[in-house]
Amino acid sequence: MGRKGRRAGPRIGKRFHAPGTAPGTLRPLEAPPGAKPVKVTVIDYGPGHLEEKVIERFEDLLPYRDAPNTTWINVEGLQDVALLESLGKHFGVHVLTLEDILNCGQRPKLEDYGTYHFLVMKSLALRDGCLEIEQISFILGKNYILTLQEIPGDSFEAVRQRIRRGKGMIRTAGADYLLYALVDALIDEFFPILEHFGEQVEALEDQVILRPSPEIVQQIHAVKRDLLVLRRTAWPERDTLSAFSREESHLIDDETKVFVRDCYDHIVQVIDMIETYRDLTSGLQEAYLSSISNRMNEIMKVLTIISTIFIPLTFVAGIYGMNFDPHTSPWNMPELEWYWGYPFSLTVMAVIAIALIIFFRRKGWL
Amino acid sequence: MGRKGRRAGPRIGKRFHAPGTAPGTLRPLEAPPGAKPVKVTVIDYGPGHLEEKVIERFEDLLPYRDAPNTTWINVEGLQDVALLESLGKHFGVHVLTLEDILNCGQRPKLEDYGTYHFLVMKSLALRDGCLEIEQISFILGKNYILTLQEIPGDSFEAVRQRIRRGKGMIRTAGADYLLYALVDALIDEFFPILEHFGEQVEALEDQVILRPSPEIVQQIHAVKRDLLVLRRTAWPERDTLSAFSREESHLIDDETKVFVRDCYDHIVQVIDMIETYRDLTSGLQEAYLSSISNRMNEIMKVLTIISTIFIPLTFVAGIYGMNFDPHTSPWNMPELEWYWGYPFSLTVMAVIAIALIIFFRRKGWL
Amino acid sequence: MGRKGRRAGPRIGKRFHAPGTAPGTLRPLEAPPGAKPVKVTVIDYGPGHLEEKVIERFEDLLPYRDAPNTTWINVEGLQDVALLESLGKHFGVHVLTLEDILNCGQRPKLEDYGTYHFLVMKSLALRDGCLEIEQISFILGKNYILTLQEIPGDSFEAVRQRIRRGKGMIRTAGADYLLYALVDALIDEFFPILEHFGEQVEALEDQVILRPSPEIVQQIHAVKRDLLVLRRTAWPERDTLSAFSREESHLIDDETKVFVRDCYDHIVQVIDMIETYRDLTSGLQEAYLSSISNRMNEIMKVLTIISTIFIPLTFVAGIYGMNFDPHTSPWNMPELEWYWGYPFSLTVMAVIAIALIIFFRRKGWL
Amino acid sequence: MGRKGRRAGPRIGKRFHAPGTAPGTLRPLEAPPGAKPVKVTVIDYGPGHLEEKVIERFEDLLPYRDAPNTTWINVEGLQDVALLESLGKHFGVHVLTLEDILNCGQRPKLEDYGTYHFLVMKSLALRDGCLEIEQISFILGKNYILTLQEIPGDSFEAVRQRIRRGKGMIRTAGADYLLYALVDALIDEFFPILEHFGEQVEALEDQVILRPSPEIVQQIHAVKRDLLVLRRTAWPERDTLSAFSREESHLIDDETKVFVRDCYDHIVQVIDMIETYRDLTSGLQEAYLSSISNRMNEIMKVLTIISTIFIPLTFVAGIYGMNFDPHTSPWNMPELEWYWGYPFSLTVMAVIAIALIIFFRRKGWL
Amino acid sequence: MGRKGRRAGPRIGKRFHAPGTAPGTLRPLEAPPGAKPVKVTVIDYGPGHLEEKVIERFEDLLPYRDAPNTTWINVEGLQDVALLESLGKHFGVHVLTLEDILNCGQRPKLEDYGTYHFLVMKSLALRDGCLEIEQISFILGKNYILTLQEIPGDSFEAVRQRIRRGKGMIRTAGADYLLYALVDALIDEFFPILEHFGEQVEALEDQVILRPSPEIVQQIHAVKRDLLVLRRTAWPERDTLSAFSREESHLIDDETKVFVRDCYDHIVQVIDMIETYRDLTSGLQEAYLSSISNRMNEIMKVLTIISTIFIPLTFVAGIYGMNFDPHTSPWNMPELEWYWGYPFSLTVMAVIAIALIIFFRRKGWL
């Protein structure tokens, strides 16, 4: 989004309406520059029936609402407030639901509005190593599902294929099963992302010990940040799915709930992995600090050994570099004129050096 | 408040009454210097009716109490204990409620006193980057709401506008809906403040890695402190709203509770964001420490390399600076008189220096 | 207590009876040296009646036990086991209650013994910045309260004054209201102490960044320790008050429970503040470590800059201090006899110094 | 697995199906290179009866399904999807169960499918100090148990021996008791592994204090990682066993539940130990950092003492090495020609050195 | 146990049976070398009756089983599996109970086996500053108690004395009261041990600030480890006592439960203290790190000041030690022949030194 790649994580919690706004005030979502226009597609299907269509005018939707087939209406792009208001009117959607659809910072949740269920989930994607999160709103009616997405995206392509191929029970089961299939597709998006982070963590584990560099601090912090975002997404989705699988409603079949429970198992597994990676990254940070301290110790040891050996030697050399005149008095540096003076001084130095080396060996520094 | 800008956070927990005071002892709140006098305004409205008035004498309030319209009585400033006592007497307010209104360090809470509900919330504001918190007390009666504020403020201006314009359901719904609208306005105040902290955290993330400076420690600590205050405010408000949305009372309509639940969703979202920022700031502190340790390593490496290379060279130079007299004995520094003596000594030094440079390269320090 | 002021916190968990002692074994509390003798005072009051008396002989107490007025019997000092045993016999106090009264390390708790309620709370005081904790035991009977204190103290003076002045409902309400009033006085003691710690934390916040000194480590640790003690006191008091406000008992009036709930709100507020201060102190410790690391960096930078600049210069000077004889060979330090030799050597040094200064500027160290 | 021994821990969370796949899509598990073919064994037993057999064709299994004896069917290797589908058809296994069997990253869980119970557990093994985890799926039917393992392994050999020897109640109790016995064998695998980690932690405790080396950081991190994996396995197994011991089902006998509760006690004990080791390893990391800091202090002390003593001495020697000509002026280094000049200079040096040594002793550095 | 005193803590979690062993397999506990043989003592008592006896043959026990008096059978040493099997047969003890008695790593727990209750607790002792833990198993039957201890010990001597003296209610109350008395004696063992750790923590608090030495790291780690072990013991004992005090059973009297609740209060108090000490020790470790960093700063300051002052001075001395010949050219070190040359050079040095000292004072380092 034009920001430097360094801070790859998504913005956290940036969307809100102005304080004091009346509930149900619908503020159109600013379309990102270069966005495509809002696109509404319909898939209407039954055991032996399949119709896919792109809707141009809102009125074309209404027949599907009342038909006995299962209908999946997918809205991509949320710029068109008029469309949403029509939806609200013709599908009996509460004004608070519409507001939640437009304010894309909602937590995942499931709400029962009597004639329909409103479900908020998140879609995840990695683009260039950068985690992106999009809100997906579902409205589950008697025989239709409305999905509303902010960005035109393809999280659901696999489900569409399954409907087209008509394999499995998707064609025969109702709208609630379709809801499950779509939610399951969203939950499945976690796994490749988590694998990506798993690999990153393993790569960092190697580097932290072998080549601790300042860039690693950044990378660890970035992974932590992304895991935080994933966690913030996964936990409420877990609560939502738990509620979904226990919801008493005429709109949701008992058989479907078995599948939702399976989906719940998956999100629990996802949370497990997120928490494990979080623990590992914390461990990494500590290991990094220890590793850096070790490096420092090594550096200081080299400095200390070299300095400590040569400083006394240089001092001895300095002594014999003094210009006291041996001729002035017999006490003035008579060594300078000794026959063995120079070898004597070198021997003194060697003795000092060897003593220090032994001392360092005793300390275990060499 | 005349305190240095450095410690920008609000004072935490400063107001309490003297130990052993009888419950219900009303101690007037010291007005801040230069405060305006207590101001009581009334907005009385119904579907086709709107009256706004500033009340000068307490007796003028009484007619509104018994009228069938919805009345919102707003008291700004809590210095006037006599006024509060009149309120207590004429509106049947319990002495403990009055005490809580005056002791402004209350936690947000909802209490059912039978004839009225007492609700305590907080109003938040950022003034010059400095977080300020004010207690707002609500008394919800059959057809009136009393709001009591410490500081004259405008958190509710947007609600007032909505009443004046008469759009939405605010004119037709009762006092409980008005209470919801006012509380919602308070919760909405969190979002711009959180956005402010979000931006601060992102700015700090960049600086921590690129330019770790001592000021950052202060800034991180200040953000942490403010988030702590926000958290301490948001959690009990969440509990209060949860209780509000589940309260069984003839004063609160079921339809209103749907809206309160929406408000509850918002505060949960707020808490989510606060916890995320807290985690991020903790991560920042750790990243800062790592970053500082890295800097130290770099500094020490430069010192060590330079010292370790030059100290032995200087020693060699020191040797040949000794004044042993080569004429006294053939053993006294004959090098000094060799034909190639000086080039030899320079070569020795160069060899030492190159050996050390190779050693450092092997270590990966160069 | 004759210990050095440095470790100001109270002893934690020092009192216990010998392992295997039979339950109900009453071991007299050692009176601190110079303690006053046990003092028993009675305040007997009703709507129009007030009698205060110091009791010399135990038998003088008995008439009050059976009188219809509310009686508050206060025992200061626990050295007199015979007195306690008489109390046990004449007031029907269980032997485990008496044991708990004497073993002053009890956790705050409320116990229903059928004919009376036994309540343990703590009294807090700051003496010379030093936190002191005393156990206060309450026995609530039908129309009397027994309070037992270890140290003669005045936590209840304000309540006594209220009884004497006869204002508020204290004279007309029963023994349960008196119990509430006394407990409320104990809870109120937290607030000035917390204000004290709040000020200390703020003072430390300034010092940690501006003047990090070794003493601060000690002070932070001491504050942490005291907060730990406060926390350990406040949490069980919270549980106790919660139980108190929900207790179903003929000894406790429903009206009183409303007041106890207010008291419960206060202790929750206290816990909130304690937790906030604990978080702040943890933050302080981290900020301190960062601050210290920063200082170290600064120190090392100065050392590195000075050393790194002068060590090469000194080496160059050392070179030209070697005593090779230029007359022996044309290769032996001919520079020494150059016309511009000395200025040349100074120039070499200046170039080295300037190069290094530029290098450090590039690194951002200067 | 061909990876370097350094990162010994198991891969965490690597197996998942492609997003959007239909539930119940069975994807064959890739057999590891060099894997043996799928092996199906049957043990059919009753009080006086025992038959062990390797099954070659699936049809041979069917008689056992309907026989009154208890039958244990063990499948080793999950590459053969056709086999699993046959199982599904003939034993009435739900398609979600089959999918969970093949997706080996399941969390331990117990699911009631009406005609059978599905239980997922983990088998643990240490190979060359390297923790390996395998998923074991159990299907408990009326009189049979199906166990499905990914890798041919021998976790159950001891149970097989017990069946063969016919001691204890295993021959007389039903399939539910066999399930308990198998699960108990899996739980028992934790103990030798935990003992291994216990010994490693104790070994590290010694090294951290006495010989802190960079390798220890790695080892501590590896232990932490493995404990994380164990923990992630043990906690859901605890939940599963708790559910198992409370399950109301016609397939599970009350008497068996007593044994399952014992098994539950064991896993609680395992978790206790894991948490203890985790706490100890965290403590180790902190102790390591402290230990490293101590080392650094010691190193710096040596450097500082030696440098600080000799640098001033070398300076004094440097002074008297200056070449000012004493003959040019009486002020130019007259010391050089003093009778006691050289001893004087040595005395000055000795005084400086002794003063510094006393200074360091005062500081407690020597 | 022949291990070095350094690692004083008890082994954690070392005892387990081989994986796959049948439940109820009794493996004799290896007697420690030099252990006394198993000793069985009986105390049979009633209001006016007391008999103490050492049992040689198992058959001698049987009369006590059926007698109406309360009988306490104490088994010291668990090497004799045959004895345990006899107990199992004649006292109707379940095989899982016997297995738990022998596997001494059990968590404290209370189990109801219908005809008896099985209780596992721990006995604690400090031997030479070294924490030792022993498992004590209790079997509470209708009118008898069986206690089984691994090591011959005297935790119960005080209870035995109370039975002998016949004071209090111990002689008149039944076996359940005896169980309470014994458990209470075990809980009381915590207090002197906690006092020991309390003193150690206080001693460490002084040392950490005043004399941080490497040994302290070890000591803090050892205290942490021991507190971890205590905690691991106390928490399940708390749960056990809570269950005990709420157990509905014909074997446990309501009056006894009052005493058990008192005992429960004690273990809660113990846990409180353990958690407090754990928090304090964590604080100590942090204070230690801060203290060490401070020391390092101080050391580095001394080094930096001395080096930074003398290195430039030595350089100046080095300059004038160069051997440029002043006679060769007027530019070659004319200072050497100046009349005030030497005083001039000394002045230059003094100015540099004073400037640096002022600089350091400004920095606050002197």
mmCIF file with all atom_site columns, C-alpha atoms in Angstrom, chain C residues 134-217:
data_model
loop_
_atom_site.group_PDB
_atom_site.id
_atom_site.type_symbol
_atom_site.label_atom_id
_atom_site.label_alt_id
_atom_site.label_comp_id
_atom_site.label_asym_id
_atom_site.label_entity_id
_atom_site.label_seq_id
_atom_site.pdbx_PDB_ins_code
_atom_site.Cartn_x
_atom_site.Cartn_y
_atom_site.Cartn_z
_atom_site.occupancy
_atom_site.B_iso_or_equiv
_atom_site.pdbx_formal_charge
_atom_site.auth_seq_id
_atom_site.auth_comp_id
_atom_site.auth_asym_id
_atom_site.auth_atom_id
_atom_site.pdbx_PDB_model_num
ATOM 1  C CA . GLU C 1 134 ? -1.998  -5.916  61.812 1.00 0.00 ? 134 GLU C CA 1
ATOM 2  C CA . GLN C 1 135 ? -4.705  -8.558  61.998 1.00 0.00 ? 135 GLN C CA 1
ATOM 3  C CA . ILE C 1 136 ? -8.113  -7.391  63.191 1.00 0.00 ? 136 ILE C CA 1
ATOM 4  C CA . SER C 1 137 ? -10.611 -10.102 64.153 1.00 0.00 ? 137 SER C CA 1
ATOM 5  C CA . PHE C 1 138 ? -14.321 -9.378  64.342 1.00 0.00 ? 138 PHE C CA 1
ATOM 6  C CA . ILE C 1 139 ? -16.994 -11.460 66.029 1.00 0.00 ? 139 ILE C CA 1
ATOM 7  C CA . LEU C 1 140 ? -20.483 -10.395 65.046 1.00 0.00 ? 140 LEU C CA 1
ATOM 8  C CA . GLY C 1 141 ? -23.144 -11.670 67.420 1.00 0.00 ? 141 GLY C CA 1
ATOM 9  C CA . LYS C 1 142 ? -26.833 -10.848 67.662 1.00 0.00 ? 142 LYS C CA 1
ATOM 10 C CA . ASN C 1 143 ? -26.429 -7.421  69.236 1.00 0.00 ? 143 ASN C CA 1
ATOM 11 C CA . TYR C 1 144 ? -22.743 -7.107  69.896 1.00 0.00 ? 144 TYR C CA 1
ATOM 12 C CA . ILE C 1 145 ? -19.455 -6.914  68.046 1.00 0.00 ? 145 ILE C CA 1
ATOM 13 C CA . LEU C 1 146 ? -16.163 -8.066  69.426 1.00 0.00 ? 146 LEU C CA 1
ATOM 14 C CA . THR C 1 147 ? -13.052 -6.615  67.825 1.00 0.00 ? 147 THR C CA 1
ATOM 15 C CA . LEU C 1 148 ? -9.653  -8.039  68.702 1.00 0.00 ? 148 LEU C CA 1
ATOM 16 C CA . GLN C 1 149 ? -6.471  -6.211  67.771 1.00 0.00 ? 149 GLN C CA 1
ATOM 17 C CA . GLU C 1 150 ? -2.881  -7.203  68.267 1.00 0.00 ? 150 GLU C CA 1
ATOM 18 C CA . ILE C 1 151 ? -1.431  -3.724  68.692 1.00 0.00 ? 151 ILE C CA 1
ATOM 19 C CA . PRO C 1 152 ? -3.234  -0.877  70.454 1.00 0.00 ? 152 PRO C CA 1
ATOM 20 C CA . GLY C 1 153 ? -4.170  1.309   67.499 1.00 0.00 ? 153 GLY C CA 1
ATOM 21 C CA . ASP C 1 154 ? -6.597  3.937   66.330 1.00 0.00 ? 154 ASP C CA 1
ATOM 22 C CA . SER C 1 155 ? -7.962  2.712   62.995 1.00 0.00 ? 155 SER C CA 1
ATOM 23 C CA . PHE C 1 156 ? -11.452 3.031   64.439 1.00 0.00 ? 156 PHE C CA 1
ATOM 24 C CA . GLU C 1 157 ? -11.273 6.466   66.046 1.00 0.00 ? 157 GLU C CA 1
ATOM 25 C CA . ALA C 1 158 ? -13.342 8.032   63.242 1.00 0.00 ? 158 ALA C CA 1
ATOM 26 C CA . VAL C 1 159 ? -16.085 5.450   63.755 1.00 0.00 ? 159 VAL C CA 1
ATOM 27 C CA . ARG C 1 160 ? -16.043 6.101   67.477 1.00 0.00 ? 160 ARG C CA 1
ATOM 28 C CA . GLN C 1 161 ? -16.509 9.800   66.783 1.00 0.00 ? 161 GLN C CA 1
ATOM 29 C CA . ARG C 1 162 ? -19.451 9.049   64.522 1.00 0.00 ? 162 ARG C CA 1
ATOM 30 C CA . ILE C 1 163 ? -21.092 6.991   67.263 1.00 0.00 ? 163 ILE C CA 1
ATOM 31 C CA . ARG C 1 164 ? -20.456 9.753   69.791 1.00 0.00 ? 164 ARG C CA 1
ATOM 32 C CA . ARG C 1 165 ? -21.854 12.467  67.524 1.00 0.00 ? 165 ARG C CA 1
ATOM 33 C CA . GLY C 1 166 ? -24.813 10.212  66.721 1.00 0.00 ? 166 GLY C CA 1
ATOM 34 C CA . LYS C 1 167 ? -25.079 11.576  63.190 1.00 0.00 ? 167 LYS C CA 1
ATOM 35 C CA . GLY C 1 168 ? -26.067 9.385   60.233 1.00 0.00 ? 168 GLY C CA 1
ATOM 36 C CA . MET C 1 169 ? -27.721 6.043   60.735 1.00 0.00 ? 169 MET C CA 1
ATOM 37 C CA . ILE C 1 170 ? -25.004 4.478   62.888 1.00 0.00 ? 170 ILE C CA 1
ATOM 38 C CA . ARG C 1 171 ? -26.878 4.888   66.189 1.00 0.00 ? 171 ARG C CA 1
ATOM 39 C CA . THR C 1 172 ? -30.124 3.458   64.864 1.00 0.00 ? 172 THR C CA 1
ATOM 40 C CA . ALA C 1 173 ? -28.751 0.621   62.729 1.00 0.00 ? 173 ALA C CA 1
ATOM 41 C CA . GLY C 1 174 ? -27.675 -2.598  64.437 1.00 0.00 ? 174 GLY C CA 1
ATOM 42 C CA . ALA C 1 175 ? -24.442 -4.458  65.057 1.00 0.00 ? 175 ALA C CA 1
ATOM 43 C CA . ASP C 1 176 ? -24.147 -5.518  61.406 1.00 0.00 ? 176 ASP C CA 1
ATOM 44 C CA . TYR C 1 177 ? -24.050 -1.887  60.294 1.00 0.00 ? 177 TYR C CA 1
ATOM 45 C CA . LEU C 1 178 ? -21.360 -1.217  62.913 1.00 0.00 ? 178 LEU C CA 1
ATOM 46 C CA . LEU C 1 179 ? -19.384 -4.130  61.472 1.00 0.00 ? 179 LEU C CA 1
ATOM 47 C CA . TYR C 1 180 ? -19.715 -2.575  58.019 1.00 0.00 ? 180 TYR C CA 1
ATOM 48 C CA . ALA C 1 181 ? -18.592 0.806   59.348 1.00 0.00 ? 181 ALA C CA 1
ATOM 49 C CA . LEU C 1 182 ? -15.510 -0.726  60.971 1.00 0.00 ? 182 LEU C CA 1
ATOM 50 C CA . VAL C 1 183 ? -14.593 -2.774  57.884 1.00 0.00 ? 183 VAL C CA 1
ATOM 51 C CA . ASP C 1 184 ? -15.108 0.289   55.697 1.00 0.00 ? 184 ASP C CA 1
ATOM 52 C CA . ALA C 1 185 ? -12.665 2.190   57.903 1.00 0.00 ? 185 ALA C CA 1
ATOM 53 C CA . LEU C 1 186 ? -10.083 -0.551  57.332 1.00 0.00 ? 186 LEU C CA 1
ATOM 54 C CA . ILE C 1 187 ? -10.579 -0.528  53.554 1.00 0.00 ? 187 ILE C CA 1
ATOM 55 C CA . ASP C 1 188 ? -10.278 3.260   53.512 1.00 0.00 ? 188 ASP C CA 1
ATOM 56 C CA . GLU C 1 189 ? -6.806  2.886   55.007 1.00 0.00 ? 189 GLU C CA 1
ATOM 57 C CA . PHE C 1 190 ? -5.607  1.568   51.643 1.00 0.00 ? 190 PHE C CA 1
ATOM 58 C CA . PHE C 1 191 ? -6.122  4.836   49.816 1.00 0.00 ? 191 PHE C CA 1
ATOM 59 C CA . PRO C 1 192 ? -3.567  7.133   51.482 1.00 0.00 ? 192 PRO C CA 1
ATOM 60 C CA . ILE C 1 193 ? -1.056  4.270   51.346 1.00 0.00 ? 193 ILE C CA 1
ATOM 61 C CA . LEU C 1 194 ? -1.678  3.757   47.655 1.00 0.00 ? 194 LEU C CA 1
ATOM 62 C CA . GLU C 1 195 ? -1.335  7.479   47.111 1.00 0.00 ? 195 GLU C CA 1
ATOM 63 C CA . HIS C 1 196 ? 2.035   7.267   48.830 1.00 0.00 ? 196 HIS C CA 1
ATOM 64 C CA . PHE C 1 197 ? 3.136   4.492   46.474 1.00 0.00 ? 197 PHE C CA 1
ATOM 65 C CA . GLY C 1 198 ? 1.703   6.353   43.505 1.00 0.00 ? 198 GLY C CA 1
ATOM 66 C CA . GLU C 1 199 ? 3.913   9.310   44.355 1.00 0.00 ? 199 GLU C CA 1
ATOM 67 C CA . GLN C 1 200 ? 6.925   7.061   44.842 1.00 0.00 ? 200 GLN C CA 1
ATOM 68 C CA . VAL C 1 201 ? 6.354   5.425   41.468 1.00 0.00 ? 201 VAL C CA 1
ATOM 69 C CA . GLU C 1 202 ? 6.081   8.812   39.781 1.00 0.00 ? 202 GLU C CA 1
ATOM 70 C CA . ALA C 1 203 ? 9.257   9.997   41.464 1.00 0.00 ? 203 ALA C CA 1
ATOM 71 C CA . LEU C 1 204 ? 11.033  6.833   40.342 1.00 0.00 ? 204 LEU C CA 1
ATOM 72 C CA . GLU C 1 205 ? 9.762   7.290   36.787 1.00 0.00 ? 205 GLU C CA 1
ATOM 73 C CA . ASP C 1 206 ? 11.571  10.611  36.605 1.00 0.00 ? 206 ASP C CA 1
ATOM 74 C CA . GLN C 1 207 ? 14.760  9.278   38.133 1.00 0.00 ? 207 GLN C CA 1
ATOM 75 C CA . VAL C 1 208 ? 14.959  6.104   36.070 1.00 0.00 ? 208 VAL C CA 1
ATOM 76 C CA . ILE C 1 209 ? 15.338  8.039   32.853 1.00 0.00 ? 209 ILE C CA 1
ATOM 77 C CA . LEU C 1 210 ? 17.252  11.064  34.059 1.00 0.00 ? 210 LEU C CA 1
ATOM 78 C CA . ARG C 1 211 ? 19.503  9.777   36.830 1.00 0.00 ? 211 ARG C CA 1
ATOM 79 C CA . PRO C 1 212 ? 19.613  5.963   36.855 1.00 0.00 ? 212 PRO C CA 1
ATOM 80 C CA . SER C 1 213 ? 21.572  5.097   39.997 1.00 0.00 ? 213 SER C CA 1
ATOM 81 C CA . PRO C 1 214 ? 22.104  1.811   41.830 1.00 0.00 ? 214 PRO C CA 1
ATOM 82 C CA . GLU C 1 215 ? 19.866  2.992   44.675 1.00 0.00 ? 215 GLU C CA 1
ATOM 83 C CA . ILE C 1 216 ? 16.917  2.969   42.313 1.00 0.00 ? 216 ILE C CA 1
ATOM 84 C CA . VAL C 1 217 ? 17.187  -0.801  41.906 1.00 0.00 ? 217 VAL C CA 1
#
